[in-house]
PDB file of N, CA and C in Angstrom:
ATOM      1  N   MET C  53       0.844  -1.170   0.000  1.00 53.00           N
ATOM      2  CA  MET C  53       0.000   0.000   0.000  1.00 53.00           C
ATOM      3  C   MET C  53       0.895   1.241   0.000  1.00 53.00           C
ATOM      4  N   HIS C  54       0.570   2.218  -0.805  1.00 51.00           N
ATOM      5  CA  HIS C  54       1.327   3.458  -0.893  1.00 51.00           C
ATOM      6  C   HIS C  54       0.604   4.551  -0.120  1.00 51.00           C
ATOM      7  N   GLU C  55       1.403   5.371   0.529  1.00 56.00           N
ATOM      8  CA  GLU C  55       0.838   6.505   1.246  1.00 56.00           C
ATOM      9  C   GLU C  55       1.187   7.773   0.484  1.00 56.00           C
ATOM     10  N   PHE C  56       0.186   8.576   0.202  1.00 49.00           N
ATOM     11  CA  PHE C  56       0.406   9.827  -0.497  1.00 49.00           C
ATOM     12  C   PHE C  56       0.004  10.976   0.406  1.00 49.00           C
ATOM     13  N   ARG C  57       0.769  12.013   0.369  1.00 55.00           N
ATOM     14  CA  ARG C  57       0.430  13.219   1.123  1.00 55.00           C
ATOM     15  C   ARG C  57       0.148  14.330   0.137  1.00 55.00           C
ATOM     16  N   VAL C  58      -0.970  14.944   0.314  1.00 51.00           N
ATOM     17  CA  VAL C  58      -1.365  16.049  -0.551  1.00 51.00           C
ATOM     18  C   VAL C  58      -1.470  17.293   0.319  1.00 51.00           C
ATOM     19  N   ILE C  59      -0.846  18.343  -0.130  1.00 49.00           N
ATOM     20  CA  ILE C  59      -0.913  19.612   0.583  1.00 49.00           C
ATOM     21  C   ILE C  59      -1.721  20.578  -0.273  1.00 49.00           C
ATOM     22  N   ALA C  60      -2.839  20.978   0.257  1.00 49.00           N
ATOM     23  CA  ALA C  60      -3.689  21.922  -0.466  1.00 49.00           C
ATOM     24  C   ALA C  60      -2.980  23.260  -0.566  1.00 49.00           C
ATOM     25  N   PRO C  61      -3.129  23.950  -1.672  1.00 51.00           N
ATOM     26  CA  PRO C  61      -2.482  25.262  -1.832  1.00 51.00           C
ATOM     27  C   PRO C  61      -2.839  26.235  -0.717  1.00 51.00           C
ATOM     28  N   THR C  62      -4.029  26.089  -0.163  1.00 48.00           N
ATOM     29  CA  THR C  62      -4.432  27.006   0.908  1.00 48.00           C
ATOM     30  C   THR C  62      -3.684  26.739   2.211  1.00 48.00           C
ATOM     31  N   LEU C  63      -2.991  25.611   2.307  1.00 46.00           N
ATOM     32  CA  LEU C  63      -2.233  25.289   3.516  1.00 46.00           C
ATOM     33  C   LEU C  63      -0.796  25.794   3.441  1.00 46.00           C
ATOM     34  N   ILE C  64      -0.440  26.390   2.348  1.00 50.00           N
ATOM     35  CA  ILE C  64       0.914  26.921   2.204  1.00 50.00           C
ATOM     36  C   ILE C  64       0.827  28.433   2.176  1.00 50.00           C
ATOM     37  N   LYS C  65       1.609  29.060   3.024  1.00 52.00           N
ATOM     38  CA  LYS C  65       1.607  30.521   3.105  1.00 52.00           C
ATOM     39  C   LYS C  65       2.834  31.027   2.344  1.00 52.00           C
ATOM     40  N   HIS C  66       2.632  31.995   1.465  1.00 48.00           N
ATOM     41  CA  HIS C  66       3.730  32.558   0.687  1.00 48.00           C
ATOM     42  C   HIS C  66       4.154  33.889   1.302  1.00 48.00           C
ATOM     43  N   LEU C  67       5.429  34.047   1.500  1.00 45.00           N
ATOM     44  CA  LEU C  67       5.982  35.303   2.014  1.00 45.00           C
ATOM     45  C   LEU C  67       7.034  35.783   1.017  1.00 45.00           C
ATOM     46  N   GLY C  68       6.604  36.523   0.021  1.00 48.00           N
ATOM     47  CA  GLY C  68       7.536  36.953  -1.015  1.00 48.00           C
ATOM     48  C   GLY C  68       8.080  35.723  -1.719  1.00 48.00           C
ATOM     49  N   ASP C  69       9.401  35.567  -1.698  1.00 49.00           N
ATOM     50  CA  ASP C  69      10.012  34.411  -2.340  1.00 49.00           C
ATOM     51  C   ASP C  69      10.175  33.248  -1.366  1.00 49.00           C
ATOM     52  N   LYS C  70       9.656  33.397  -0.164  1.00 56.00           N
ATOM     53  CA  LYS C  70       9.766  32.357   0.851  1.00 56.00           C
ATOM     54  C   LYS C  70       8.462  31.582   0.922  1.00 56.00           C
ATOM     55  N   VAL C  71       8.568  30.299   1.120  1.00 59.00           N
ATOM     56  CA  VAL C  71       7.386  29.469   1.273  1.00 59.00           C
ATOM     57  C   VAL C  71       7.525  28.708   2.571  1.00 59.00           C
ATOM     58  N   MET C  72       6.447  28.667   3.335  1.00 64.00           N
ATOM     59  CA  MET C  72       6.510  27.932   4.581  1.00 64.00           C
ATOM     60  C   MET C  72       5.303  27.024   4.670  1.00 64.00           C
ATOM     61  N   ASP C  73       5.501  25.869   5.250  1.00 76.00           N
ATOM     62  CA  ASP C  73       4.370  24.980   5.443  1.00 76.00           C
ATOM     63  C   ASP C  73       3.657  25.346   6.745  1.00 76.00           C
ATOM     64  N   MET C  74       2.484  24.824   6.924  1.00 82.00           N
ATOM     65  CA  MET C  74       1.690  25.159   8.102  1.00 82.00           C
ATOM     66  C   MET C  74       2.347  24.686   9.394  1.00 82.00           C
ATOM     67  N   GLU C  75       3.079  23.588   9.327  1.00 85.00           N
ATOM     68  CA  GLU C  75       3.753  23.097  10.524  1.00 85.00           C
ATOM     69  C   GLU C  75       4.766  24.118  11.032  1.00 85.00           C
ATOM     70  N   SER C  76       5.571  24.682  10.135  1.00 84.00           N
ATOM     71  CA  SER C  76       6.538  25.714  10.526  1.00 84.00           C
ATOM     72  C   SER C  76       5.828  26.954  11.041  1.00 84.00           C
ATOM     73  N   TYR C  77       4.759  27.318  10.371  1.00 85.00           N
ATOM     74  CA  TYR C  77       3.966  28.477  10.780  1.00 85.00           C
ATOM     75  C   TYR C  77       3.436  28.287  12.203  1.00 85.00           C
ATOM     76  N   ASN C  78       2.869  27.120  12.461  1.00 88.00           N
ATOM     77  CA  ASN C  78       2.311  26.835  13.786  1.00 88.00           C
ATOM     78  C   ASN C  78       3.403  26.758  14.852  1.00 88.00           C
ATOM     79  N   ARG C  79       4.544  26.187  14.510  1.00 91.00           N
ATOM     80  CA  ARG C  79       5.648  26.120  15.471  1.00 91.00           C
ATOM     81  C   ARG C  79       6.090  27.527  15.871  1.00 91.00           C
ATOM     82  N   TYR C  80       6.284  28.373  14.874  1.00 91.00           N
ATOM     83  CA  TYR C  80       6.722  29.736  15.145  1.00 91.00           C
ATOM     84  C   TYR C  80       5.714  30.458  16.040  1.00 91.00           C
ATOM     85  N   HIS C  81       4.445  30.298  15.731  1.00 91.00           N
ATOM     86  CA  HIS C  81       3.417  31.005  16.490  1.00 91.00           C
ATOM     87  C   HIS C  81       3.157  30.393  17.866  1.00 91.00           C
ATOM     88  N   SER C  82       3.810  29.262  18.154  1.00 95.00           N
ATOM     89  CA  SER C  82       3.720  28.697  19.502  1.00 95.00           C
ATOM     90  C   SER C  82       4.698  29.395  20.453  1.00 95.00           C
ATOM     91  N   LEU C  83       5.623  30.181  19.888  1.00 96.00           N
ATOM     92  CA  LEU C  83       6.596  30.898  20.713  1.00 96.00           C
ATOM     93  C   LEU C  83       5.926  32.070  21.422  1.00 96.00           C
ATOM     94  N   THR C  84       6.390  32.347  22.628  1.00 97.00           N
ATOM     95  CA  THR C  84       5.910  33.530  23.347  1.00 97.00           C
ATOM     96  C   THR C  84       6.553  34.774  22.740  1.00 97.00           C
ATOM     97  N   LYS C  85       6.028  35.927  23.111  1.00 96.00           N
ATOM     98  CA  LYS C  85       6.600  37.192  22.640  1.00 96.00           C
ATOM     99  C   LYS C  85       8.076  37.284  23.040  1.00 96.00           C
ATOM    100  N   ARG C  86       8.396  36.901  24.268  1.00 97.00           N
ATOM    101  CA  ARG C  86       9.775  36.950  24.760  1.00 97.00           C
ATOM    102  C   ARG C  86      10.669  35.994  23.973  1.00 97.00           C
ATOM    103  N   GLU C  87      10.158  34.785  23.686  1.00 97.00           N
ATOM    104  CA  GLU C  87      10.950  33.820  22.915  1.00 97.00           C
ATOM    105  C   GLU C  87      11.225  34.335  21.510  1.00 97.00           C
ATOM    106  N   LYS C  88      10.251  34.995  20.894  1.00 95.00           N
ATOM    107  CA  LYS C  88      10.466  35.581  19.570  1.00 95.00           C
ATOM    108  C   LYS C  88      11.515  36.684  19.638  1.00 95.00           C
ATOM    109  N   GLU C  89      11.473  37.469  20.691  1.00 96.00           N
ATOM    110  CA  GLU C  89      12.447  38.536  20.895  1.00 96.00           C
ATOM    111  C   GLU C  89      13.852  37.942  21.036  1.00 96.00           C
ATOM    112  N   ILE C  90      13.969  36.879  21.790  1.00 97.00           N
ATOM    113  CA  ILE C  90      15.264  36.225  21.989  1.00 97.00           C
ATOM    114  C   ILE C  90      15.722  35.557  20.700  1.00 97.00           C
ATOM    115  N   LEU C  91      14.813  34.939  19.958  1.00 97.00           N
ATOM    116  CA  LEU C  91      15.164  34.341  18.664  1.00 97.00           C
ATOM    117  C   LEU C  91      15.725  35.403  17.728  1.00 97.00           C
ATOM    118  N   LYS C  92      15.113  36.579  17.730  1.00 95.00           N
ATOM    119  CA  LYS C  92      15.607  37.682  16.905  1.00 95.00           C
ATOM    120  C   LYS C  92      17.052  38.031  17.275  1.00 95.00           C
ATOM    121  N   LEU C  93      17.320  38.132  18.564  1.00 96.00           N
ATOM    122  CA  LEU C  93      18.661  38.488  19.025  1.00 96.00           C
ATOM    123  C   LEU C  93      19.667  37.375  18.736  1.00 96.00           C
ATOM    124  N   ILE C  94      19.251  36.134  18.893  1.00 95.00           N
ATOM    125  CA  ILE C  94      20.116  34.997  18.565  1.00 95.00           C
ATOM    126  C   ILE C  94      20.498  35.052  17.095  1.00 95.00           C
ATOM    127  N   SER C  95      19.509  35.323  16.245  1.00 93.00           N
ATOM    128  CA  SER C  95      19.757  35.349  14.798  1.00 93.00           C
ATOM    129  C   SER C  95      20.688  36.483  14.398  1.00 93.00           C
ATOM    130  N   LYS C  96      20.783  37.498  15.244  1.00 93.00           N
ATOM    131  CA  LYS C  96      21.690  38.616  14.981  1.00 93.00           C
ATOM    132  C   LYS C  96      23.089  38.340  15.532  1.00 93.00           C
ATOM    133  N   GLY C  97      23.272  37.146  16.115  1.00 93.00           N
ATOM    134  CA  GLY C  97      24.597  36.754  16.582  1.00 93.00           C
ATOM    135  C   GLY C  97      24.903  37.132  18.017  1.00 93.00           C
ATOM    136  N   GLU C  98      23.896  37.557  18.754  1.00 96.00           N
ATOM    137  CA  GLU C  98      24.114  37.967  20.141  1.00 96.00           C
ATOM    138  C   GLU C  98      24.339  36.755  21.035  1.00 96.00           C
ATOM    139  N   SER C  99      25.191  36.901  22.018  1.00 96.00           N
ATOM    140  CA  SER C  99      25.456  35.831  22.988  1.00 96.00           C
ATOM    141  C   SER C  99      24.378  35.829  24.066  1.00 96.00           C
ATOM    142  N   ASN C 100      24.316  34.746  24.819  1.00 97.00           N
ATOM    143  CA  ASN C 100      23.362  34.682  25.934  1.00 97.00           C
ATOM    144  C   ASN C 100      23.606  35.823  26.908  1.00 97.00           C
ATOM    145  N   LYS C 101      24.872  36.106  27.160  1.00 97.00           N
ATOM    146  CA  LYS C 101      25.220  37.176  28.104  1.00 97.00           C
ATOM    147  C   LYS C 101      24.717  38.529  27.607  1.00 97.00           C
ATOM    148  N   SER C 102      24.977  38.845  26.342  1.00 97.00           N
ATOM    149  CA  SER C 102      24.557  40.150  25.820  1.00 97.00           C
ATOM    150  C   SER C 102      23.030  40.248  25.711  1.00 97.00           C
ATOM    151  N   ILE C 103      22.362  39.128  25.392  1.00 97.00           N
ATOM    152  CA  ILE C 103      20.902  39.130  25.351  1.00 97.00           C
ATOM    153  C   ILE C 103      20.357  39.410  26.750  1.00 97.00           C
ATOM    154  N   GLY C 104      20.932  38.753  27.739  1.00 97.00           N
ATOM    155  CA  GLY C 104      20.509  38.966  29.122  1.00 97.00           C
ATOM    156  C   GLY C 104      20.672  40.409  29.552  1.00 97.00           C
ATOM    157  N   GLU C 105      21.807  40.997  29.209  1.00 97.00           N
ATOM    158  CA  GLU C 105      22.052  42.402  29.563  1.00 97.00           C
ATOM    159  C   GLU C 105      21.068  43.322  28.858  1.00 97.00           C
ATOM    160  N   TYR C 106      20.793  43.048  27.596  1.00 97.00           N
ATOM    161  CA  TYR C 106      19.878  43.875  26.815  1.00 97.00           C
ATOM    162  C   TYR C 106      18.455  43.813  27.359  1.00 97.00           C
ATOM    163  N   LEU C 107      18.029  42.599  27.766  1.00 97.00           N
ATOM    164  CA  LEU C 107      16.654  42.396  28.219  1.00 97.00           C
ATOM    165  C   LEU C 107      16.502  42.478  29.741  1.00 97.00           C
ATOM    166  N   PHE C 108      17.613  42.726  30.437  1.00 97.00           N
ATOM    167  CA  PHE C 108      17.603  42.812  31.901  1.00 97.00           C
ATOM    168  C   PHE C 108      17.122  41.511  32.551  1.00 97.00           C
ATOM    169  N   ILE C 109      17.615  40.389  32.021  1.00 98.00           N
ATOM    170  CA  ILE C 109      17.338  39.078  32.601  1.00 98.00           C
ATOM    171  C   ILE C 109      18.662  38.344  32.748  1.00 98.00           C
ATOM    172  N   SER C 110      18.673  37.292  33.537  1.00 97.00           N
ATOM    173  CA  SER C 110      19.928  36.571  33.758  1.00 97.00           C
ATOM    174  C   SER C 110      20.296  35.733  32.536  1.00 97.00           C
ATOM    175  N   GLU C 111      21.569  35.426  32.454  1.00 97.00           N
ATOM    176  CA  GLU C 111      22.059  34.580  31.375  1.00 97.00           C
ATOM    177  C   GLU C 111      21.392  33.205  31.443  1.00 97.00           C
ATOM    178  N   ASN C 112      21.145  32.715  32.648  1.00 98.00           N
ATOM    179  CA  ASN C 112      20.484  31.428  32.826  1.00 98.00           C
ATOM    180  C   ASN C 112      19.049  31.464  32.289  1.00 98.00           C
ATOM    181  N   THR C 113      18.364  32.591  32.493  1.00 98.00           N
ATOM    182  CA  THR C 113      17.002  32.744  31.968  1.00 98.00           C
ATOM    183  C   THR C 113      17.026  32.742  30.443  1.00 98.00           C
ATOM    184  N   VAL C 114      18.021  33.385  29.864  1.00 98.00           N
ATOM    185  CA  VAL C 114      18.168  33.373  28.402  1.00 98.00           C
ATOM    186  C   VAL C 114      18.360  31.941  27.929  1.00 98.00           C
ATOM    187  N   ARG C 115      19.211  31.198  28.623  1.00 98.00           N
ATOM    188  CA  ARG C 115      19.472  29.804  28.275  1.00 98.00           C
ATOM    189  C   ARG C 115      18.179  28.984  28.321  1.00 98.00           C
ATOM    190  N   THR C 116      17.360  29.217  29.328  1.00 98.00           N
ATOM    191  CA  THR C 116      16.079  28.513  29.453  1.00 98.00           C
ATOM    192  C   THR C 116      15.161  28.848  28.283  1.00 98.00           C
ATOM    193  N   HIS C 117      15.064  30.140  27.957  1.00 98.00           N
ATOM    194  CA  HIS C 117      14.247  30.548  26.803  1.00 98.00           C
ATOM    195  C   HIS C 117      14.781  29.906  25.524  1.00 98.00           C
ATOM    196  N   ARG C 118      16.083  29.909  25.373  1.00 97.00           N
ATOM    197  CA  ARG C 118      16.710  29.329  24.183  1.00 97.00           C
ATOM    198  C   ARG C 118      16.363  27.841  24.075  1.00 97.00           C
ATOM    199  N   ASN C 119      16.438  27.124  25.176  1.00 97.00           N
ATOM    200  CA  ASN C 119      16.082  25.702  25.165  1.00 97.00           C
ATOM    201  C   ASN C 119      14.617  25.507  24.798  1.00 97.00           C
ATOM    202  N   ASN C 120      13.752  26.372  25.311  1.00 98.00           N
ATOM    203  CA  ASN C 120      12.327  26.291  24.971  1.00 98.00           C
ATOM    204  C   ASN C 120      12.089  26.577  23.492  1.00 98.00           C
ATOM    205  N   ILE C 121      12.820  27.530  22.947  1.00 97.00           N
ATOM    206  CA  ILE C 121      12.710  27.854  21.519  1.00 97.00           C
ATOM    207  C   ILE C 121      13.097  26.640  20.685  1.00 97.00           C
ATOM    208  N   TRP C 122      14.230  26.034  21.030  1.00 96.00           N
ATOM    209  CA  TRP C 122      14.726  24.867  20.272  1.00 96.00           C
ATOM    210  C   TRP C 122      13.684  23.738  20.336  1.00 96.00           C
ATOM    211  N   ARG C 123      13.116  23.532  21.524  1.00 97.00           N
ATOM    212  CA  ARG C 123      12.133  22.464  21.706  1.00 97.00           C
ATOM    213  C   ARG C 123      10.861  22.753  20.902  1.00 97.00           C
ATOM    214  N   LYS C 124      10.336  23.965  21.012  1.00 96.00           N
ATOM    215  CA  LYS C 124       9.098  24.312  20.321  1.00 96.00           C
ATOM    216  C   LYS C 124       9.252  24.302  18.803  1.00 96.00           C
ATOM    217  N   LEU C 125      10.410  24.731  18.319  1.00 94.00           N
ATOM    218  CA  LEU C 125      10.637  24.757  16.869  1.00 94.00           C
ATOM    219  C   LEU C 125      11.134  23.410  16.344  1.00 94.00           C
ATOM    220  N   ASN C 126      11.421  22.504  17.278  1.00 93.00           N
ATOM    221  CA  ASN C 126      11.924  21.176  16.932  1.00 93.00           C
ATOM    222  C   ASN C 126      13.224  21.279  16.121  1.00 93.00           C
ATOM    223  N   ILE C 127      14.148  22.062  16.655  1.00 93.00           N
ATOM    224  CA  ILE C 127      15.436  22.261  15.993  1.00 93.00           C
ATOM    225  C   ILE C 127      16.566  21.833  16.919  1.00 93.00           C
ATOM    226  N   ARG C 128      17.742  21.630  16.335  1.00 94.00           N
ATOM    227  CA  ARG C 128      18.900  21.203  17.121  1.00 94.00           C
ATOM    228  C   ARG C 128      20.133  22.071  16.893  1.00 94.00           C
ATOM    229  N   HIS C 129      20.107  22.900  15.866  1.00 93.00           N
ATOM    230  CA  HIS C 129      21.296  23.663  15.498  1.00 93.00           C
ATOM    231  C   HIS C 129      20.972  25.148  15.333  1.00 93.00           C
ATOM    232  N   LEU C 130      21.955  25.966  15.598  1.00 94.00           N
ATOM    233  CA  LEU C 130      21.817  27.414  15.463  1.00 94.00           C
ATOM    234  C   LEU C 130      21.366  27.795  14.057  1.00 94.00           C
ATOM    235  N   ARG C 131      21.903  27.132  13.049  1.00 92.00           N
ATOM    236  CA  ARG C 131      21.540  27.453  11.664  1.00 92.00           C
ATOM    237  C   ARG C 131      20.033  27.320  11.442  1.00 92.00           C
ATOM    238  N   GLU C 132      19.434  26.315  12.071  1.00 91.00           N
ATOM    239  CA  GLU C 132      17.988  26.128  11.933  1.00 91.00           C
ATOM    240  C   GLU C 132      17.224  27.279  12.594  1.00 91.00           C
ATOM    241  N   ALA C 133      17.714  27.759  13.710  1.00 93.00           N
ATOM    242  CA  ALA C 133      17.091  28.897  14.394  1.00 93.00           C
ATOM    243  C   ALA C 133      17.175  30.137  13.512  1.00 93.00           C
ATOM    244  N   ILE C 134      18.315  30.344  12.905  1.00 92.00           N
ATOM    245  CA  ILE C 134      18.500  31.486  12.015  1.00 92.00           C
ATOM    246  C   ILE C 134      17.573  31.364  10.808  1.00 92.00           C
ATOM    247  N   ASP C 135      17.415  30.148  10.284  1.00 89.00           N
ATOM    248  CA  ASP C 135      16.500  29.938   9.157  1.00 89.00           C
ATOM    249  C   ASP C 135      15.072  30.328   9.532  1.00 89.00           C
ATOM    250  N   PHE C 136      14.631  29.940  10.724  1.00 88.00           N
ATOM    251  CA  PHE C 136      13.296  30.331  11.177  1.00 88.00           C
ATOM    252  C   PHE C 136      13.205  31.852  11.287  1.00 88.00           C
ATOM    253  N   ALA C 137      14.210  32.468  11.868  1.00 90.00           N
ATOM    254  CA  ALA C 137      14.210  33.922  12.032  1.00 90.00           C
ATOM    255  C   ALA C 137      14.140  34.616  10.672  1.00 90.00           C
ATOM    256  N   GLU C 138      14.862  34.102   9.696  1.00 89.00           N
ATOM    257  CA  GLU C 138      14.836  34.685   8.354  1.00 89.00           C
ATOM    258  C   GLU C 138      13.471  34.486   7.701  1.00 89.00           C
ATOM    259  N   LEU C 139      12.889  33.313   7.900  1.00 86.00           N
ATOM    260  CA  LEU C 139      11.587  33.015   7.311  1.00 86.00           C
ATOM    261  C   LEU C 139      10.521  33.985   7.805  1.00 86.00           C
ATOM    262  N   PHE C 140      10.641  34.409   9.055  1.00 86.00           N
ATOM    263  CA  PHE C 140       9.661  35.324   9.635  1.00 86.00           C
ATOM    264  C   PHE C 140      10.182  36.761   9.721  1.00 86.00           C
ATOM    265  N   ASP C 141      11.209  37.056   8.935  1.00 85.00           N
ATOM    266  CA  ASP C 141      11.758  38.413   8.811  1.00 85.00           C
ATOM    267  C   ASP C 141      12.224  39.021  10.125  1.00 85.00           C
ATOM    268  N   LEU C 142      12.690  38.212  11.040  1.00 85.00           N
ATOM    269  CA  LEU C 142      13.201  38.734  12.294  1.00 85.00           C
ATOM    270  C   LEU C 142      14.608  39.291  12.135  1.00 85.00           C
ATOM    271  N   THR C 143      15.332  38.820  11.154  1.00 78.00           N
ATOM    272  CA  THR C 143      16.721  39.265  10.990  1.00 78.00           C
ATOM    273  C   THR C 143      16.816  40.663  10.406  1.00 78.00           C
ATOM    274  N   ASP C 144      15.760  41.099   9.719  1.00 63.00           N
ATOM    275  CA  ASP C 144      15.793  42.424   9.086  1.00 63.00           C
ATOM    276  C   ASP C 144      15.178  43.505   9.952  1.00 63.00           C
ATOM    277  N   SER C 145      14.431  43.109  10.969  1.00 48.00           N
ATOM    278  CA  SER C 145      13.744  44.113  11.779  1.00 48.00           C
ATOM    279  C   SER C 145      14.701  44.742  12.783  1.00 48.00           C
ATOM    280  N   LYS C 146      14.443  45.975  13.087  1.00 47.00           N
ATOM    281  CA  LYS C 146      15.270  46.729  14.036  1.00 47.00           C
ATOM    282  C   LYS C 146      14.806  46.439  15.451  1.00 47.00           C
ATOM    283  N   LEU C 147      15.750  46.464  16.369  1.00 49.00           N
ATOM    284  CA  LEU C 147      15.422  46.313  17.778  1.00 49.00           C
ATOM    285  C   LEU C 147      15.002  47.659  18.319  1.00 49.00           C
ATOM    286  N   SER C 148      13.988  47.650  19.165  1.00 43.00           N
ATOM    287  CA  SER C 148      13.593  48.912  19.773  1.00 43.00           C
ATOM    288  C   SER C 148      14.516  49.208  20.929  1.00 43.00           C
ATOM    289  N   ASP C 149      14.944  50.457  21.035  1.00 37.00           N
ATOM    290  CA  ASP C 149      15.877  50.850  22.094  1.00 37.00           C
ATOM    291  C   ASP C 149      15.145  51.301  23.323  1.00 37.00           C
TER     292      ASP C 149
END
């Protein structure tokens, strides 16, 4: 028996030249506002220490958020986190001072 998967066009969201499936979309939207903020900073190359200083939280708290981000996005490598950030245009947005 063969298994076929069909993805309806309405289940794919187009973002300019980027295409994302609903699973990625749902994973990203499972992140809290703080986790998205930290993902943005991670994608910009910031260290846990500098993220903590910027957000006025401890480095350990940043590490916890980072672990939660990796778990929720089902990723294992920094490159994958950066890919998610790029897909949702977090790398191009400015940080508010």
